[in-house]
């Protein structure tokens, strides 16, 4: 059963031993496989307030007491969903790259959305989304905000040529520099910004 109560999901999770964390990880991966299109799940989403989450984009990954120890200044906008809010989609702002430490991994794990493979972007966003859950933060708290209203006119956002944007066409989506995305906008792609 996946928790859909936002108030419950706003509670912070407590640290856990690696042994207990591994058991929770097995349950989470099982729940994730049962879900429809889920790519990540945090323990508090199944009612266990412990710091364990799983990600399954390229391969199943369990993170016990994960911490983001480095994050890029560069951010990008990404359309996100959440198994706890199946009817919502939110455009969020996420770091382009992060480095994570977790008690069940000997070395640091790097995630970088700046890649030709769209799965790298999904994985990088998913790790940030799941670690947020453990801190009681949901995707709604990361929502991309439009530029402030100036003189009653919603000032258009000026996009830099090297700024990363997300473009979508049907169910496909890509993250790339605006200068590369611009010509594709004439080919049925739309900008997620
Ligand atoms: Zn979620």
Coordinates of C-alpha atoms and ligand atoms in Angstrom, one line a residue:
X1 CA 0.0 0.0 0.0
X2 CA 1.5 3.3 -1.0
X3 CA 0.8 6.3 1.3
X4 CA -1.0 9.1 -0.4
X5 CA -1.4 11.4 2.6
X6 CA 0.8 14.5 2.1
X7 CA 0.9 15.3 5.9
X8 CA 2.3 11.9 6.7
X9 CA 4.9 12.3 3.9
X10 CA 6.1 15.6 5.4
X11 CA 7.6 13.8 8.4
X12 CA 11.4 13.3 8.4
X13 CA 12.7 9.7 8.4
X14 CA 15.2 8.4 11.0
X15 CA 18.6 6.7 10.3
X16 CA 18.6 3.0 10.2
X17 CA 21.2 0.2 10.5
X18 CA 22.5 -1.3 7.2
X19 CA 21.0 -4.7 8.1
X20 CA 17.5 -3.3 8.7
X21 CA 17.9 -1.0 5.7
X22 CA 18.6 -3.9 3.4
X23 CA 15.4 -5.7 4.5
X24 CA 13.4 -2.5 3.9
X25 CA 15.2 -2.1 0.5
X26 CA 14.0 -5.6 -0.6
X27 CA 10.4 -4.7 0.4
X28 CA 10.7 -1.3 -1.5
X29 CA 12.0 -2.9 -4.7
X30 CA 9.1 -5.4 -4.5
X31 CA 6.5 -2.6 -4.1
X32 CA 8.2 -0.7 -6.9
X33 CA 7.9 -3.6 -9.3
X34 CA 4.2 -4.0 -8.5
X35 CA 3.6 -0.3 -9.2
X36 CA 2.6 1.1 -12.5
X37 CA 5.6 2.9 -14.2
X38 CA 7.3 3.6 -10.9
X39 CA 11.1 4.3 -11.0
X40 CA 11.7 5.2 -7.4
X41 CA 10.2 4.7 -3.9
X42 CA 11.1 5.9 -0.4
X43 CA 10.4 3.9 2.8
X44 CA 8.0 6.5 4.2
X45 CA 5.8 6.0 1.1
X46 CA 5.0 2.6 2.4
X47 CA 4.7 3.7 6.0
X48 CA 8.2 3.0 7.3
X49 CA 9.8 6.2 8.5
X50 CA 13.4 5.1 8.0
X51 CA 16.1 6.5 5.7
X52 CA 16.0 4.0 2.9
X53 CA 15.0 4.5 -0.7
X54 CA 15.2 2.6 -4.0
X55 CA 15.7 3.8 -7.6
X56 CA 15.2 1.6 -10.6
X57 CA 16.0 3.3 -13.8
X58 CA 19.0 1.6 -15.3
X59 CA 19.4 -1.0 -12.6
X60 CA 17.9 -1.5 -9.1
X61 CA 19.7 0.7 -6.5
X62 CA 19.1 0.6 -2.8
X63 CA 20.3 3.7 -0.8
X64 CA 20.6 3.4 3.0
X65 CA 21.0 6.7 5.0
X66 CA 21.9 8.5 1.7
X67 CA 23.3 12.0 1.8
X68 CA 23.9 14.4 -1.1
X69 CA 27.5 15.5 -0.5
X70 CA 28.0 17.6 -3.7
X71 CA 25.6 19.3 -6.0
X72 CA 26.1 21.4 -9.2
X73 CA 25.1 25.0 -9.3
X74 CA 23.6 24.3 -12.7
X75 CA 20.0 23.3 -12.5
X76 CA 17.4 22.2 -15.0
X77 CA 13.6 21.9 -15.2
X78 CA 12.1 18.5 -15.4
X79 CA 8.5 17.2 -15.5
X80 CA 8.1 14.9 -12.5
X81 CA 5.5 12.5 -11.1
X82 CA 5.2 10.6 -7.8
X83 CA 3.6 7.3 -6.9
X84 CA 2.0 9.0 -3.9
X85 CA 0.3 11.6 -6.1
X86 CA -0.6 9.5 -9.2
X87 CA -2.7 12.3 -10.7
X88 CA -0.2 15.1 -10.5
X89 CA 2.7 16.2 -12.7
X90 CA 5.0 19.0 -11.5
X91 CA 7.7 20.8 -13.3
X92 CA 10.5 20.9 -10.8
X93 CA 14.0 22.4 -10.6
X94 CA 16.8 19.9 -10.0
X95 CA 20.6 19.9 -9.8
X96 CA 22.2 18.8 -13.0
X97 CA 24.7 16.6 -11.2
X98 CA 25.0 15.3 -7.7
X99 CA 27.3 13.1 -5.6
X100 CA 25.7 10.8 -3.0
X101 CA 27.1 8.8 -0.1
X102 CA 25.2 5.9 1.4
X103 CA 26.0 3.5 4.2
X104 CA 25.6 0.4 2.0
X105 CA 28.0 1.7 -0.7
X106 CA 31.7 1.8 -0.2
X107 CA 32.3 4.5 -2.8
X108 CA 30.5 7.7 -3.6
X109 CA 27.9 7.6 -6.4
X110 CA 27.7 10.2 -9.1
X111 CA 24.7 11.1 -11.1
X112 CA 24.7 13.5 -14.0
X113 CA 21.8 14.5 -16.2
X114 CA 24.0 16.1 -18.8
X115 CA 24.2 13.1 -21.1
X116 CA 22.9 11.9 -24.4
X117 CA 21.1 9.1 -22.6
X118 CA 17.8 10.4 -21.2
X119 CA 17.9 7.7 -18.5
X120 CA 20.8 9.5 -16.9
X121 CA 18.5 12.5 -16.4
X122 CA 15.7 10.3 -15.1
X123 CA 18.1 8.6 -12.6
X124 CA 19.6 11.9 -11.5
X125 CA 16.2 13.5 -10.9
X126 CA 14.8 10.3 -9.2
X127 CA 17.7 10.1 -6.7
X128 CA 17.0 13.8 -5.7
X129 CA 13.3 13.1 -5.5
X130 CA 13.7 10.0 -3.3
X131 CA 16.2 11.6 -0.9
X132 CA 13.9 14.6 -0.6
X133 CA 11.1 12.1 0.5
X134 CA 13.3 11.0 3.4
X135 CA 13.5 14.6 4.5
X136 CA 9.8 15.1 4.3
X137 CA 10.1 17.1 1.1
X138 CA 7.7 16.4 -1.8
X139 CA 8.0 17.4 -5.5
X140 CA 5.6 20.2 -4.9
X141 CA 8.2 21.9 -2.7
X142 CA 10.6 21.9 -5.7
X143 CA 8.2 23.4 -8.2
X144 CA 9.7 25.6 -10.9
X145 CA 8.4 29.1 -10.4
X146 CA 7.9 31.4 -13.3
X147 CA 9.6 34.7 -13.4
X148 CA 8.0 37.3 -11.1
X149 CA 5.3 39.5 -12.6
X150 CA 6.8 42.9 -13.6
X151 CA 4.4 45.9 -14.0
X152 CA 1.5 43.5 -14.3
X153 CA 3.0 41.7 -17.3
X154 CA 4.4 38.3 -16.8
X155 CA 7.9 38.9 -18.0
X156 CA 9.0 36.2 -20.5
X157 CA 11.9 34.1 -19.3
X158 CA 14.9 34.7 -21.4
X159 CA 16.6 31.4 -22.1
X160 CA 20.4 31.4 -22.5
X161 CA 21.8 29.5 -25.5
X162 CA 23.7 27.2 -23.3
X163 CA 21.0 26.8 -20.7
X164 CA 19.7 23.2 -20.3
X165 CA 16.1 22.7 -21.2
X166 CA 13.7 19.7 -21.2
X167 CA 11.8 19.1 -24.4
X168 CA 9.0 16.6 -24.9
X169 CA 7.2 15.1 -27.8
X170 CA 4.5 12.6 -26.9
X171 CA 6.0 10.3 -24.3
X172 CA 9.6 11.0 -25.3
X173 CA 11.6 13.6 -23.5
X174 CA 15.2 14.9 -23.8
X175 CA 17.4 17.3 -21.8
X176 CA 19.8 19.4 -24.0
X177 CA 21.2 22.9 -24.5
X178 CA 18.7 25.4 -25.7
X179 CA 20.7 26.1 -28.9
X180 CA 20.3 22.5 -29.8
X181 CA 16.6 22.3 -28.7
X182 CA 15.5 25.4 -30.6
X183 CA 15.5 23.9 -34.1
X184 CA 13.6 20.9 -32.8
X185 CA 10.7 23.0 -31.6
X186 CA 9.7 23.4 -35.2
X187 CA 9.6 19.7 -35.5
X188 CA 6.8 19.0 -33.0
X189 CA 8.8 19.1 -29.8
X190 CA 7.7 21.4 -26.9
X191 CA 9.7 23.1 -24.3
X192 CA 9.1 22.1 -20.7
X193 CA 10.0 25.3 -19.0
Ligands
LIG1 ZN1 7.7 10.5 -4.8

